[in-house]
mmCIF file of C-alpha atoms and ligand atoms in Angstrom:
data_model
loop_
_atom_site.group_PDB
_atom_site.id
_atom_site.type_symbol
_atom_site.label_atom_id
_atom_site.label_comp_id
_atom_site.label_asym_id
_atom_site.label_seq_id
_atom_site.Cartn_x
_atom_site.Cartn_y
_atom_site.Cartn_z
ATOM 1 C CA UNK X 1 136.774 87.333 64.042
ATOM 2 C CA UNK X 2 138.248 90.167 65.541
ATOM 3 C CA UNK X 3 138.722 92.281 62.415
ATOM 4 C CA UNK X 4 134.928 92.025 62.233
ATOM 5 C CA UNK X 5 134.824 93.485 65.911
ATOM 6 C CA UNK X 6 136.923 96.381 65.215
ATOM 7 C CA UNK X 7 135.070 97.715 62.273
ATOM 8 C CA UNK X 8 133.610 100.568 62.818
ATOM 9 C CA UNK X 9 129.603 100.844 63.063
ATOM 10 C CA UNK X 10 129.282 102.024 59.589
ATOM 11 C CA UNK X 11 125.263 101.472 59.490
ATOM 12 C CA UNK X 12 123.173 105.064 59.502
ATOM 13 C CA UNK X 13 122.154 105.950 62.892
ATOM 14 C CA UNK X 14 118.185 106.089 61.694
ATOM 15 C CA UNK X 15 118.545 106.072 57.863
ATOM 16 C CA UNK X 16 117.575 109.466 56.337
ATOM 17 C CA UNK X 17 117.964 113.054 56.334
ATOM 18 C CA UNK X 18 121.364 114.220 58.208
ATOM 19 C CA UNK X 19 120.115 116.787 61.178
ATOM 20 C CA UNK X 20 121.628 119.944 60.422
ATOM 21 C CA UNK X 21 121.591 122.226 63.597
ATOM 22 C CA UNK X 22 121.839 120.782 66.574
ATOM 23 C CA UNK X 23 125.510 120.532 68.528
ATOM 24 C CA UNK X 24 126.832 116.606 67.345
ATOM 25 C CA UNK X 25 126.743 115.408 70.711
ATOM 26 C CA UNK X 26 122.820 115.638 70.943
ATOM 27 C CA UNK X 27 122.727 114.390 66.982
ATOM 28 C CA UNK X 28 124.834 111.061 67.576
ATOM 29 C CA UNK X 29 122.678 111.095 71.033
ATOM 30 C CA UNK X 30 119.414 110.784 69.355
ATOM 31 C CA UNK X 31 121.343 108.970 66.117
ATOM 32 C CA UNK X 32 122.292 105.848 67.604
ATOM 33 C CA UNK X 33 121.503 102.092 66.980
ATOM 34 C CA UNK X 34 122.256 100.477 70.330
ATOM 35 C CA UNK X 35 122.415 97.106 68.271
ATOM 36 C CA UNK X 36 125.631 98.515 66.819
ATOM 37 C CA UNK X 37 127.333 98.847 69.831
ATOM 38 C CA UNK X 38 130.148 95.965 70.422
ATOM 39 C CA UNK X 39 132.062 96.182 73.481
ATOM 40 C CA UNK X 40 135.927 94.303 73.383
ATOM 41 C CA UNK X 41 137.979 93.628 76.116
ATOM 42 C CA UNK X 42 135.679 93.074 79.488
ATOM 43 C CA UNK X 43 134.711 90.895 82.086
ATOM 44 C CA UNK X 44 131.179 89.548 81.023
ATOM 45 C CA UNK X 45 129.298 87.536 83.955
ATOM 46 C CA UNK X 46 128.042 84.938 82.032
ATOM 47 C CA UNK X 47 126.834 82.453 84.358
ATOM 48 C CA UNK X 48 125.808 82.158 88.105
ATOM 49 C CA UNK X 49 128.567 80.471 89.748
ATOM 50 C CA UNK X 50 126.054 77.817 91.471
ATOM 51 C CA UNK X 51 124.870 77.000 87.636
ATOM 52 C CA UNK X 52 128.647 75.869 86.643
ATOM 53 C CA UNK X 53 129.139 72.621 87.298
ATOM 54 C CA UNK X 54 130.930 69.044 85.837
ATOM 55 C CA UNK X 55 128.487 69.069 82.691
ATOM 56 C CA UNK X 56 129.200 71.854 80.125
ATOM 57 C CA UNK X 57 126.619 74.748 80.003
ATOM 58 C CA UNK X 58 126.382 77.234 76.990
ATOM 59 C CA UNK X 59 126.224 81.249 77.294
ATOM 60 C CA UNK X 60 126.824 83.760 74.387
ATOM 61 C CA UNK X 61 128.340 87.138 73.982
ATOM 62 C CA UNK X 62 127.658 88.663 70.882
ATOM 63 C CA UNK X 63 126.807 84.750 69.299
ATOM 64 C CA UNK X 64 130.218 83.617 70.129
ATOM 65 C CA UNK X 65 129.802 80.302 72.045
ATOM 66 C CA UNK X 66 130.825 79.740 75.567
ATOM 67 C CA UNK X 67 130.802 76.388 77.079
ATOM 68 C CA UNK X 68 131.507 76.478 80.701
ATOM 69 C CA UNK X 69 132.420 74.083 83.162
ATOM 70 C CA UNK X 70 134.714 72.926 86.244
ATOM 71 C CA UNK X 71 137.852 71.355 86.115
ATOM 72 C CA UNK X 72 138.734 70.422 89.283
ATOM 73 C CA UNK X 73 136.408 72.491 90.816
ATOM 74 C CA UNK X 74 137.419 75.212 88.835
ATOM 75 C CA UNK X 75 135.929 76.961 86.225
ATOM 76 C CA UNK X 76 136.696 76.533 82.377
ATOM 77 C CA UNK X 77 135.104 78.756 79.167
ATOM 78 C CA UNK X 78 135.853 77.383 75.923
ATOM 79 C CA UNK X 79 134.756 78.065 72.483
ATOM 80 C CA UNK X 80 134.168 74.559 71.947
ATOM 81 C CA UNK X 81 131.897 71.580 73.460
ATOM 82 C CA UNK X 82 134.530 69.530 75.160
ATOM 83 C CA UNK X 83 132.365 66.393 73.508
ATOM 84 C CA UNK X 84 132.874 67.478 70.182
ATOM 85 C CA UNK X 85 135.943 67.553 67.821
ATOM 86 C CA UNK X 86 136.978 71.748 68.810
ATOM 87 C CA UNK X 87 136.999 73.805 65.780
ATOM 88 C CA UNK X 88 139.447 75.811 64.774
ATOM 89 C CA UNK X 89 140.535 78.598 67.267
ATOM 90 C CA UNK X 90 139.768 81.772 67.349
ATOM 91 C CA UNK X 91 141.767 85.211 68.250
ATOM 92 C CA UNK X 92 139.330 85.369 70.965
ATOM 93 C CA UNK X 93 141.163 82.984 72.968
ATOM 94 C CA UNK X 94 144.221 83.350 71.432
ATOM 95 C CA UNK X 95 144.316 80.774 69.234
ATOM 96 C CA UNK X 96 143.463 77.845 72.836
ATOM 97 C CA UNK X 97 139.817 77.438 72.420
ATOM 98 C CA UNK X 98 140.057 78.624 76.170
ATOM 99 C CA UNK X 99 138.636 82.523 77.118
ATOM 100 C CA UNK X 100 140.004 83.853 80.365
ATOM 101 C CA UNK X 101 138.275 83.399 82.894
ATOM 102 C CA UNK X 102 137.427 83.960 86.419
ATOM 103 C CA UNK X 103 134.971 83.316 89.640
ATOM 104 C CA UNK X 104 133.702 86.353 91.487
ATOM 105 C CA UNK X 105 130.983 87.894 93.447
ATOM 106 C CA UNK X 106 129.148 84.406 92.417
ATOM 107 C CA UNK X 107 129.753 84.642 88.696
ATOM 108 C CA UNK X 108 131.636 83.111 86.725
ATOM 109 C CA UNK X 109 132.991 85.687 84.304
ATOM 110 C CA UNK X 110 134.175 85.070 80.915
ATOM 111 C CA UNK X 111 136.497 88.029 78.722
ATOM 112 C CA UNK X 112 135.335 89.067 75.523
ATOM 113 C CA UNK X 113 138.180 90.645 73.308
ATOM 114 C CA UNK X 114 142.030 90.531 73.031
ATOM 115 C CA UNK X 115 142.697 87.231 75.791
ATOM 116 C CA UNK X 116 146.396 88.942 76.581
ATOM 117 C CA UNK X 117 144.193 92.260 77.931
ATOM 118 C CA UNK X 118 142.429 89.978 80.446
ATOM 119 C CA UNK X 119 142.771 91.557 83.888
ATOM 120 C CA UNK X 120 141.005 91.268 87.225
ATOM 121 C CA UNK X 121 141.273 95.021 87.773
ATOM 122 C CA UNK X 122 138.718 95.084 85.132
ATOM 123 C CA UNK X 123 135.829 93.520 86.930
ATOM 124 C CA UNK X 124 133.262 95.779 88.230
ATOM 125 C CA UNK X 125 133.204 96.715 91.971
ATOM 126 C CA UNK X 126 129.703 95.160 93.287
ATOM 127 C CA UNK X 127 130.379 95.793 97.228
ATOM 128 C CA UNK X 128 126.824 94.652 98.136
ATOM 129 C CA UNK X 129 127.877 90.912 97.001
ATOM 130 C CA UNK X 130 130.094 88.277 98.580
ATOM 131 C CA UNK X 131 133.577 88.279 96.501
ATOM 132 C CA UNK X 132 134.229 84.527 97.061
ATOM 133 C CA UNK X 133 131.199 82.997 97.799
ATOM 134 C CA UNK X 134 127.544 82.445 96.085
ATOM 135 C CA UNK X 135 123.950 83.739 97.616
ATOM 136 C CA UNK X 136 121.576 81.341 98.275
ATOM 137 C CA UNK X 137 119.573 80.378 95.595
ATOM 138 C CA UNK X 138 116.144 82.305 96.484
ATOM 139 C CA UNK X 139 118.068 85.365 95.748
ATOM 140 C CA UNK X 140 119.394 85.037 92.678
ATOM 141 C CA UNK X 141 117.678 83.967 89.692
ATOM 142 C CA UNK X 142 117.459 84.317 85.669
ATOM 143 C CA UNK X 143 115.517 86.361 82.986
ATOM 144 C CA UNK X 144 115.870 86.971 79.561
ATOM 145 C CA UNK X 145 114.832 90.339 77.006
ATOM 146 C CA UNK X 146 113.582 89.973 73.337
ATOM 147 C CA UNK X 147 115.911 93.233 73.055
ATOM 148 C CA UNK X 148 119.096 94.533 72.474
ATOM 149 C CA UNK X 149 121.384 95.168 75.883
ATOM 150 C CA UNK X 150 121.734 98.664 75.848
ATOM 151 C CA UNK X 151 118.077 99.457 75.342
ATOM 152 C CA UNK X 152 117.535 97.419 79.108
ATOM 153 C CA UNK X 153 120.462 99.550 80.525
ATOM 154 C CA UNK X 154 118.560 102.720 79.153
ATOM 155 C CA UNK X 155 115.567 101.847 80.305
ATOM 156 C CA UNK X 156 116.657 100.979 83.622
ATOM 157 C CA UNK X 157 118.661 104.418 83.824
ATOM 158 C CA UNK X 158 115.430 106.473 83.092
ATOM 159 C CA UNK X 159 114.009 105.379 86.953
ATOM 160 C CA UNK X 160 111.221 107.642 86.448
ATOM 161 C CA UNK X 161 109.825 104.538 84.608
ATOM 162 C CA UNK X 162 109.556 102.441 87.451
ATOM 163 C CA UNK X 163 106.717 105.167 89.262
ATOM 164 C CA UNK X 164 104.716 104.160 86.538
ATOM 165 C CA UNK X 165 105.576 100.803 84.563
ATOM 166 C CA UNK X 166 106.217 98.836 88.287
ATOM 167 C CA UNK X 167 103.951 100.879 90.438
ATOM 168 C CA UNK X 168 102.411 97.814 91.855
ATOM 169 C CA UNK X 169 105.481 96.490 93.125
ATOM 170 C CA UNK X 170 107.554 100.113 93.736
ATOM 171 C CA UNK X 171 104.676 102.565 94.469
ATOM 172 C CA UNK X 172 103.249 105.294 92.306
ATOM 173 C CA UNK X 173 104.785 108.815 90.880
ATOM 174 C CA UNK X 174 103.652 110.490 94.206
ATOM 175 C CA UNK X 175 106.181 112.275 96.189
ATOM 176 C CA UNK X 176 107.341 115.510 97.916
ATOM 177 C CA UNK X 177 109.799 116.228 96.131
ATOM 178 C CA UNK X 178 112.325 115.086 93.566
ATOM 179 C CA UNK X 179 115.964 115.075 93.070
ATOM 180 C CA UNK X 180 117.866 113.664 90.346
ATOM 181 C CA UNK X 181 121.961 113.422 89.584
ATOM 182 C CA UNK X 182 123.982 112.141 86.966
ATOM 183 C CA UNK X 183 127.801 111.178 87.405
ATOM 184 C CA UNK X 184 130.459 109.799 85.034
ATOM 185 C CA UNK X 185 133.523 108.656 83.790
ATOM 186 C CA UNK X 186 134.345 107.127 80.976
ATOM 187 C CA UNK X 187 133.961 103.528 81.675
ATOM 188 C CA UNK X 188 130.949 104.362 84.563
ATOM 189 C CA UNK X 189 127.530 106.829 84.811
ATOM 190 C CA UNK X 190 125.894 106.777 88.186
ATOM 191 C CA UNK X 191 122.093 107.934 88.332
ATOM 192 C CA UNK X 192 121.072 109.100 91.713
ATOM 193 C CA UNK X 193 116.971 109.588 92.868
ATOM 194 C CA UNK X 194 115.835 111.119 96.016
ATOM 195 C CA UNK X 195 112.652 111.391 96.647
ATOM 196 C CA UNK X 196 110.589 112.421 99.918
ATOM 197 C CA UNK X 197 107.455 111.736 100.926
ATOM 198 C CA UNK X 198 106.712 108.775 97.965
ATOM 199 C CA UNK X 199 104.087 106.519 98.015
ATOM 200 C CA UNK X 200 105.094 103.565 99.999
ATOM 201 C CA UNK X 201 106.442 100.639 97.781
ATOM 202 C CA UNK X 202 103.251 98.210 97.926
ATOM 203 C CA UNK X 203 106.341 95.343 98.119
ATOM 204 C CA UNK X 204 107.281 97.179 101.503
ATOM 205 C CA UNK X 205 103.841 97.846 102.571
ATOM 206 C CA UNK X 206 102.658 94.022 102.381
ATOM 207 C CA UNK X 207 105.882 92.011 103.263
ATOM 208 C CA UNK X 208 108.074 94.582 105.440
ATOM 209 C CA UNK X 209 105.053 95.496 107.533
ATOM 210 C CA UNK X 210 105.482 99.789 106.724
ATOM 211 C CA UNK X 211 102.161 100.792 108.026
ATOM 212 C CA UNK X 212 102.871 104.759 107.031
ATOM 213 C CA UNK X 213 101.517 106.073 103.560
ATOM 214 C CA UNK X 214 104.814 107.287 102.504
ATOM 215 C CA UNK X 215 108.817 106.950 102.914
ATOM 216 C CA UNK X 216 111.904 108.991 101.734
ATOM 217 C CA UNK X 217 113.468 106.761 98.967
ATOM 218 C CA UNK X 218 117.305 106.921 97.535
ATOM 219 C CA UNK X 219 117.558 105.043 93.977
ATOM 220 C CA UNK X 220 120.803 104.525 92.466
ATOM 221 C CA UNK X 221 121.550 102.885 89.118
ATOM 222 C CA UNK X 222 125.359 102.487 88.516
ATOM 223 C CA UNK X 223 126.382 100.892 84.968
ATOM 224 C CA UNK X 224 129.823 99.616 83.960
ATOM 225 C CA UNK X 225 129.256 100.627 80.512
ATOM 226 C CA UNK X 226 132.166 97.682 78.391
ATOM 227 C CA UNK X 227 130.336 95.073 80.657
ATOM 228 C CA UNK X 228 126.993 96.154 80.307
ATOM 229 C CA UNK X 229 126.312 95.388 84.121
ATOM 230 C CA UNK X 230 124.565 97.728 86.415
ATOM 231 C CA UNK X 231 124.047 97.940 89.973
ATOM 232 C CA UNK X 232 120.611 99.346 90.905
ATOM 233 C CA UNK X 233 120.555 100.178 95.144
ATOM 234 C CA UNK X 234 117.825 101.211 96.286
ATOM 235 C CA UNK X 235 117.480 102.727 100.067
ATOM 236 C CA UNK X 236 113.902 103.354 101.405
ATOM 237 C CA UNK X 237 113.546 104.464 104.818
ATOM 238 C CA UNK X 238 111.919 103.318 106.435
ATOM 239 C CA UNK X 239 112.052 99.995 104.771
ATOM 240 C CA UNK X 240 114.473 97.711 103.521
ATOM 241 C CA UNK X 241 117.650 97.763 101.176
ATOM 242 C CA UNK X 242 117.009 96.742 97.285
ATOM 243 C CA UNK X 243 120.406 95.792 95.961
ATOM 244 C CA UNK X 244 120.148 94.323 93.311
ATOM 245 C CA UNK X 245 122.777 93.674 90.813
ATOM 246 C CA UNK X 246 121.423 93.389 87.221
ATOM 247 C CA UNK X 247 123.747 92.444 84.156
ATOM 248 C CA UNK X 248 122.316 92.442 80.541
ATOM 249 C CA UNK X 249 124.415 90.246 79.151
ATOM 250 C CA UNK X 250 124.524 90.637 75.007
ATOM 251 C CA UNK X 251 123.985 86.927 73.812
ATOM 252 C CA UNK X 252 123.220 88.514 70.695
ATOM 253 C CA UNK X 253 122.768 91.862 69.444
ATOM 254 C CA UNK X 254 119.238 91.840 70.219
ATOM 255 C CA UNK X 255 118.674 89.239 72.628
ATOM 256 C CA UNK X 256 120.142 89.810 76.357
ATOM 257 C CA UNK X 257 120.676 87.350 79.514
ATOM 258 C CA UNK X 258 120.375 88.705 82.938
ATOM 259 C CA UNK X 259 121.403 86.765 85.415
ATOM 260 C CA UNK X 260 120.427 88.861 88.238
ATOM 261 C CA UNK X 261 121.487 88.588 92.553
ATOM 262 C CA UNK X 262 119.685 90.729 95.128
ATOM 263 C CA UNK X 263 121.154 90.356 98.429
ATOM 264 C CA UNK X 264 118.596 90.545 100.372
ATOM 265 C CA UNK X 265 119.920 89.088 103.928
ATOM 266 C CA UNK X 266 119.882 92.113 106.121
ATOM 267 C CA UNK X 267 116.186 91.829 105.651
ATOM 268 C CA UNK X 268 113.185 90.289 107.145
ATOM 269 C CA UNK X 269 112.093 86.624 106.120
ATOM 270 C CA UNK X 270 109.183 88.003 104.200
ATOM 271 C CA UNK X 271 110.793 90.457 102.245
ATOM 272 C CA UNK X 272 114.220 88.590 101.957
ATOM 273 C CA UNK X 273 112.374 85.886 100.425
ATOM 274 C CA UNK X 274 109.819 87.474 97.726
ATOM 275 C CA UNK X 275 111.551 90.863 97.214
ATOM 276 C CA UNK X 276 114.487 89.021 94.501
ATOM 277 C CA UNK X 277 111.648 86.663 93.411
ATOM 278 C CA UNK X 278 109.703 90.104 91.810
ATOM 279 C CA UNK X 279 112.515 90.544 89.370
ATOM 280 C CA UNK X 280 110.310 87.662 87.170
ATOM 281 C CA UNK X 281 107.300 90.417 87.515
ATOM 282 C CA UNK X 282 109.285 93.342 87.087
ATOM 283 C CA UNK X 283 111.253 92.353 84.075
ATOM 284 C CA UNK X 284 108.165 91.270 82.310
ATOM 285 C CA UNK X 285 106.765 94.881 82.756
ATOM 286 C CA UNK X 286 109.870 96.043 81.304
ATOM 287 C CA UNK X 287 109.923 93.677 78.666
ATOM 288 C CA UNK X 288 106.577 95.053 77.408
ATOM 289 C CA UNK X 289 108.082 98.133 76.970
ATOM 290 C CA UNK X 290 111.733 97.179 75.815
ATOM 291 C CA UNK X 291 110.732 93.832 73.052
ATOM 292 C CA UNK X 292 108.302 95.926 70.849
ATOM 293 C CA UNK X 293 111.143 98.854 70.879
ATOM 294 C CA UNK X 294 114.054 97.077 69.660
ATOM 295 C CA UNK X 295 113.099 96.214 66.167
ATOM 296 C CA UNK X 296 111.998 99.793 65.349
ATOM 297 C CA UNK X 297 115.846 100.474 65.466
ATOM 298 C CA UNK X 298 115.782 98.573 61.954
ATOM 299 C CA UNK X 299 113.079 100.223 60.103
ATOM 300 C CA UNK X 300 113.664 102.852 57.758
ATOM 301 C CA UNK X 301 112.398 105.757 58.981
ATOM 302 C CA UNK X 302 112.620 109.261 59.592
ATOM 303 C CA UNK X 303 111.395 109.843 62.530
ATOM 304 C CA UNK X 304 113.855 110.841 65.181
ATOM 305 C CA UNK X 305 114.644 109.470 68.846
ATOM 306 C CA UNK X 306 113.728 112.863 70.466
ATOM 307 C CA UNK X 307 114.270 113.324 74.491
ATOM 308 C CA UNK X 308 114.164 116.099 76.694
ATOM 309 C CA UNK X 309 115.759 117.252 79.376
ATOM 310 C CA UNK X 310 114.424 114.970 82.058
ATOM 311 C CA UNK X 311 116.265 112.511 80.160
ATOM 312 C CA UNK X 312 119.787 113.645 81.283
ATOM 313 C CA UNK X 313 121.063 110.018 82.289
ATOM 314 C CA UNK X 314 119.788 108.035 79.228
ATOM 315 C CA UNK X 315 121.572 110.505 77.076
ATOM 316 C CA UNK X 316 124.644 110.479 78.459
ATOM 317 C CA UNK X 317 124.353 106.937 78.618
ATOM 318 C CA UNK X 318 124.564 107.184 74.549
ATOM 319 C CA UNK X 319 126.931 109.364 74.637
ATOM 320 C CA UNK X 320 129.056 107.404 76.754
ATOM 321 C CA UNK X 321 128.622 103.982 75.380
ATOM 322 C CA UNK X 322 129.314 105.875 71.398
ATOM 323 C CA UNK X 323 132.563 107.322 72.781
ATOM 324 C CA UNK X 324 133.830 103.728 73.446
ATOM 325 C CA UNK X 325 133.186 102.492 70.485
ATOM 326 C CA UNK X 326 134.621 104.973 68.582
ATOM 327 C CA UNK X 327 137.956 104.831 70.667
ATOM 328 C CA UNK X 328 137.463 100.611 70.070
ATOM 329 C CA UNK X 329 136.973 101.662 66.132
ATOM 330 C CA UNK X 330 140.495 103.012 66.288
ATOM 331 C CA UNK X 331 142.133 100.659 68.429
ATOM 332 C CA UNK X 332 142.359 101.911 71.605
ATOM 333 C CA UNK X 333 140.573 99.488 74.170
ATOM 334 C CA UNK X 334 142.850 100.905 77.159
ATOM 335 C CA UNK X 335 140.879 101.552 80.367
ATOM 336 C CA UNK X 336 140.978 105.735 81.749
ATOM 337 C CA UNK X 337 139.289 104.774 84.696
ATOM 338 C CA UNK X 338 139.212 101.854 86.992
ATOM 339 C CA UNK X 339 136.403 99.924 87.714
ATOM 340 C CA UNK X 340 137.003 97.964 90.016
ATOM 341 C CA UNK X 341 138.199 100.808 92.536
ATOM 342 C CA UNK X 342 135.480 99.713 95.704
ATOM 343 C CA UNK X 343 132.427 101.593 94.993
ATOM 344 C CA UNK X 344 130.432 101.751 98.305
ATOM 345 C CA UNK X 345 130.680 105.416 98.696
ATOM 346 C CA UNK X 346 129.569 106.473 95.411
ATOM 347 C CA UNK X 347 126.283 103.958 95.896
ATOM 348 C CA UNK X 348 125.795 105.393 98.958
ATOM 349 C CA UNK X 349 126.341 101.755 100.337
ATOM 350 C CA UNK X 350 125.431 101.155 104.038
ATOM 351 C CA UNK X 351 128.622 99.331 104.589
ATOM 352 C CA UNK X 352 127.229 98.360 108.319
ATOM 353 C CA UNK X 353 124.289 95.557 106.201
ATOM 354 C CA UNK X 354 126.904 94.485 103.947
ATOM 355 C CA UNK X 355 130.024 93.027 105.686
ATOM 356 C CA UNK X 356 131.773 89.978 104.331
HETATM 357 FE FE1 FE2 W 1 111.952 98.557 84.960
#
């Protein structure tokens, strides 16, 4: 199974003419086939911790099976139905059936790759969640996208979408002024939005009681590229925190989980309550977009994936994401950066809402 995984993605990018011209990075940047991309050796979080329980429940990375339960109270991933005569083994789990495993920030994570490589250090800093204990259940919640993972992660990225694709629940593409900056590394890229004077969020307007026509917003969408998780903090003032933590899980190559948690608490009992229940909305706007899109990927075409240069973020996203899986290609699945290093300053985090 693994010697699958570490073949190279030897499909054409869009079948057709080579580009001549252009430097390669913008070529494999507008070349790539995001259901290609197979991440090894990282903390997936497959389940909400609240949903594992006595009776097995099934998740999927990539179409490999993962059957989770508690032992004891604590939680199990196996690649086999524990009612069923277990097949045979794979190098997955080293041979046990079992995956590593572990509970955190109410998920319970599962490891996809070599089982020996499974570390803790490796799971994503997500400061706005509780490490050892779950949200209450109005806050979290489940969706699912008729797409591949890293087309969500891209679109999510681009925020300028949301001014227009969630302006009922956001507010419009109105503002004073704009600001956008992209940071990386090579497991992370962080997105950062300013904006002054935008359109108050009609969410804030009705159920945090802003009466003014506008508010200064700061966005930030932070994605742990091998885990395909992102953290998407919003900071409106005034107005509430949005921080929302939103993992597209790859069940399969075109199908992805999220099992999203906004922790709302800090906020009013309005807004606390309905703010992480818009996700169903929201992601159904995005799904409009993000369902029809994915299948193009597998049409022979010529057409290219053009961009420009407001599209700095979802580019290097690519770019990123294609690095990996060329280093994976040749063996190398060692982490240059760590990311679970406490990322509150980078999200701008205000610690004072957050303390656990
Ligand atoms: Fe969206």
């Amino acid at each position: 199974m693994l010697d699958t995984l570490n073949r190279p993605a030897t499909a054409p990018a869009t079948p057709g003419e080579p580009l001549a011209g252009p430097p390669a990075a913008l070529n494999a940047a507008n070349h790539w086939v995001p259901h290609n991309i197979v991440m090894r050796d990282t903390w997936f979080p497959l389940a909400h911790a609240t949903s594992v329980g006595n009776k097995p429940v099934r998740r999927a990375v990539y179409s490999h099976s993962y059957f989770l339960w508690r032992e004891h109270g604590k939680a199990v991933a196996s690649e086999f139905h524990p009612g069923e005569t277990p097949g045979i083994a794979s190098a997955l789990t080293g041979g046990t059936g079992r995956f590593p495993v572990i509970e955190h920030y109410g998920y319970v994570w599962g490891w996809f790759g070599n089982p020996a490589a499974a570390d803790p250090i490796h799971l994503p800093s997500l400061p706005f969640l509780p490490p050892n204990t779950s949200l209450p259940s109005h806050m979290i919640g489940t969706v699912r996208f008729d797409c591949s993972a890293p087309i969500s992660l891209e679109n999510l990225i681009d925020l300028t979408h949301a001014d227009f694709l969630h302006a009922n629940i956001v507010g419009d593409e109105q503002s004073e002024s704009e600001n956008v900056e992209v940071f990386f590394d090579t497991e992370t890229i962080t997105m950062v939005r300013t904006c002054t004077g935008k359109s108050v969020a009609p969410v804030m307007k009705f159920f945090s009681g802003i009466r003014q026509p506008t508010q200064n917003i700061r966005q930030v969408i932070r994605i742990y590229l091998r885990s395909h998780a992102a953290i998407a903090y919003g900071r409106f003032s005034p107005g509430d925190d949005v921080p929302l933590f939103h993992p597209c899980v790859p069940e399969t190559r075109d199908r992805t989980r999220l099992d999203y948690a906004m922790n709302t608490s800090h906020a009013g009992f309005m807004f606390r309550h309905i703010m992480p229940k818009a996700s169903y909305l929201v992601s159904r706007q995005d799904s409009s977009m993000t369902s029809p899109q994915s299948p193009r990927y597998m049409r022979d075409t010529k057409r290219r994936d053009l961009h420009s240069r407001f599209d700095t973020a979802g580019q290097r996203y690519r770019l990123l994401m294609q690095d990996l899986v060329a280093r994976q290609a040749i063996g190398d699945f060692a982490y240059r950066d760590n990311v679970s290093a406490d990322c509150s300053d980078i999200i701008g985090l205000r610690k004072e809402l957050f303390r656990f």
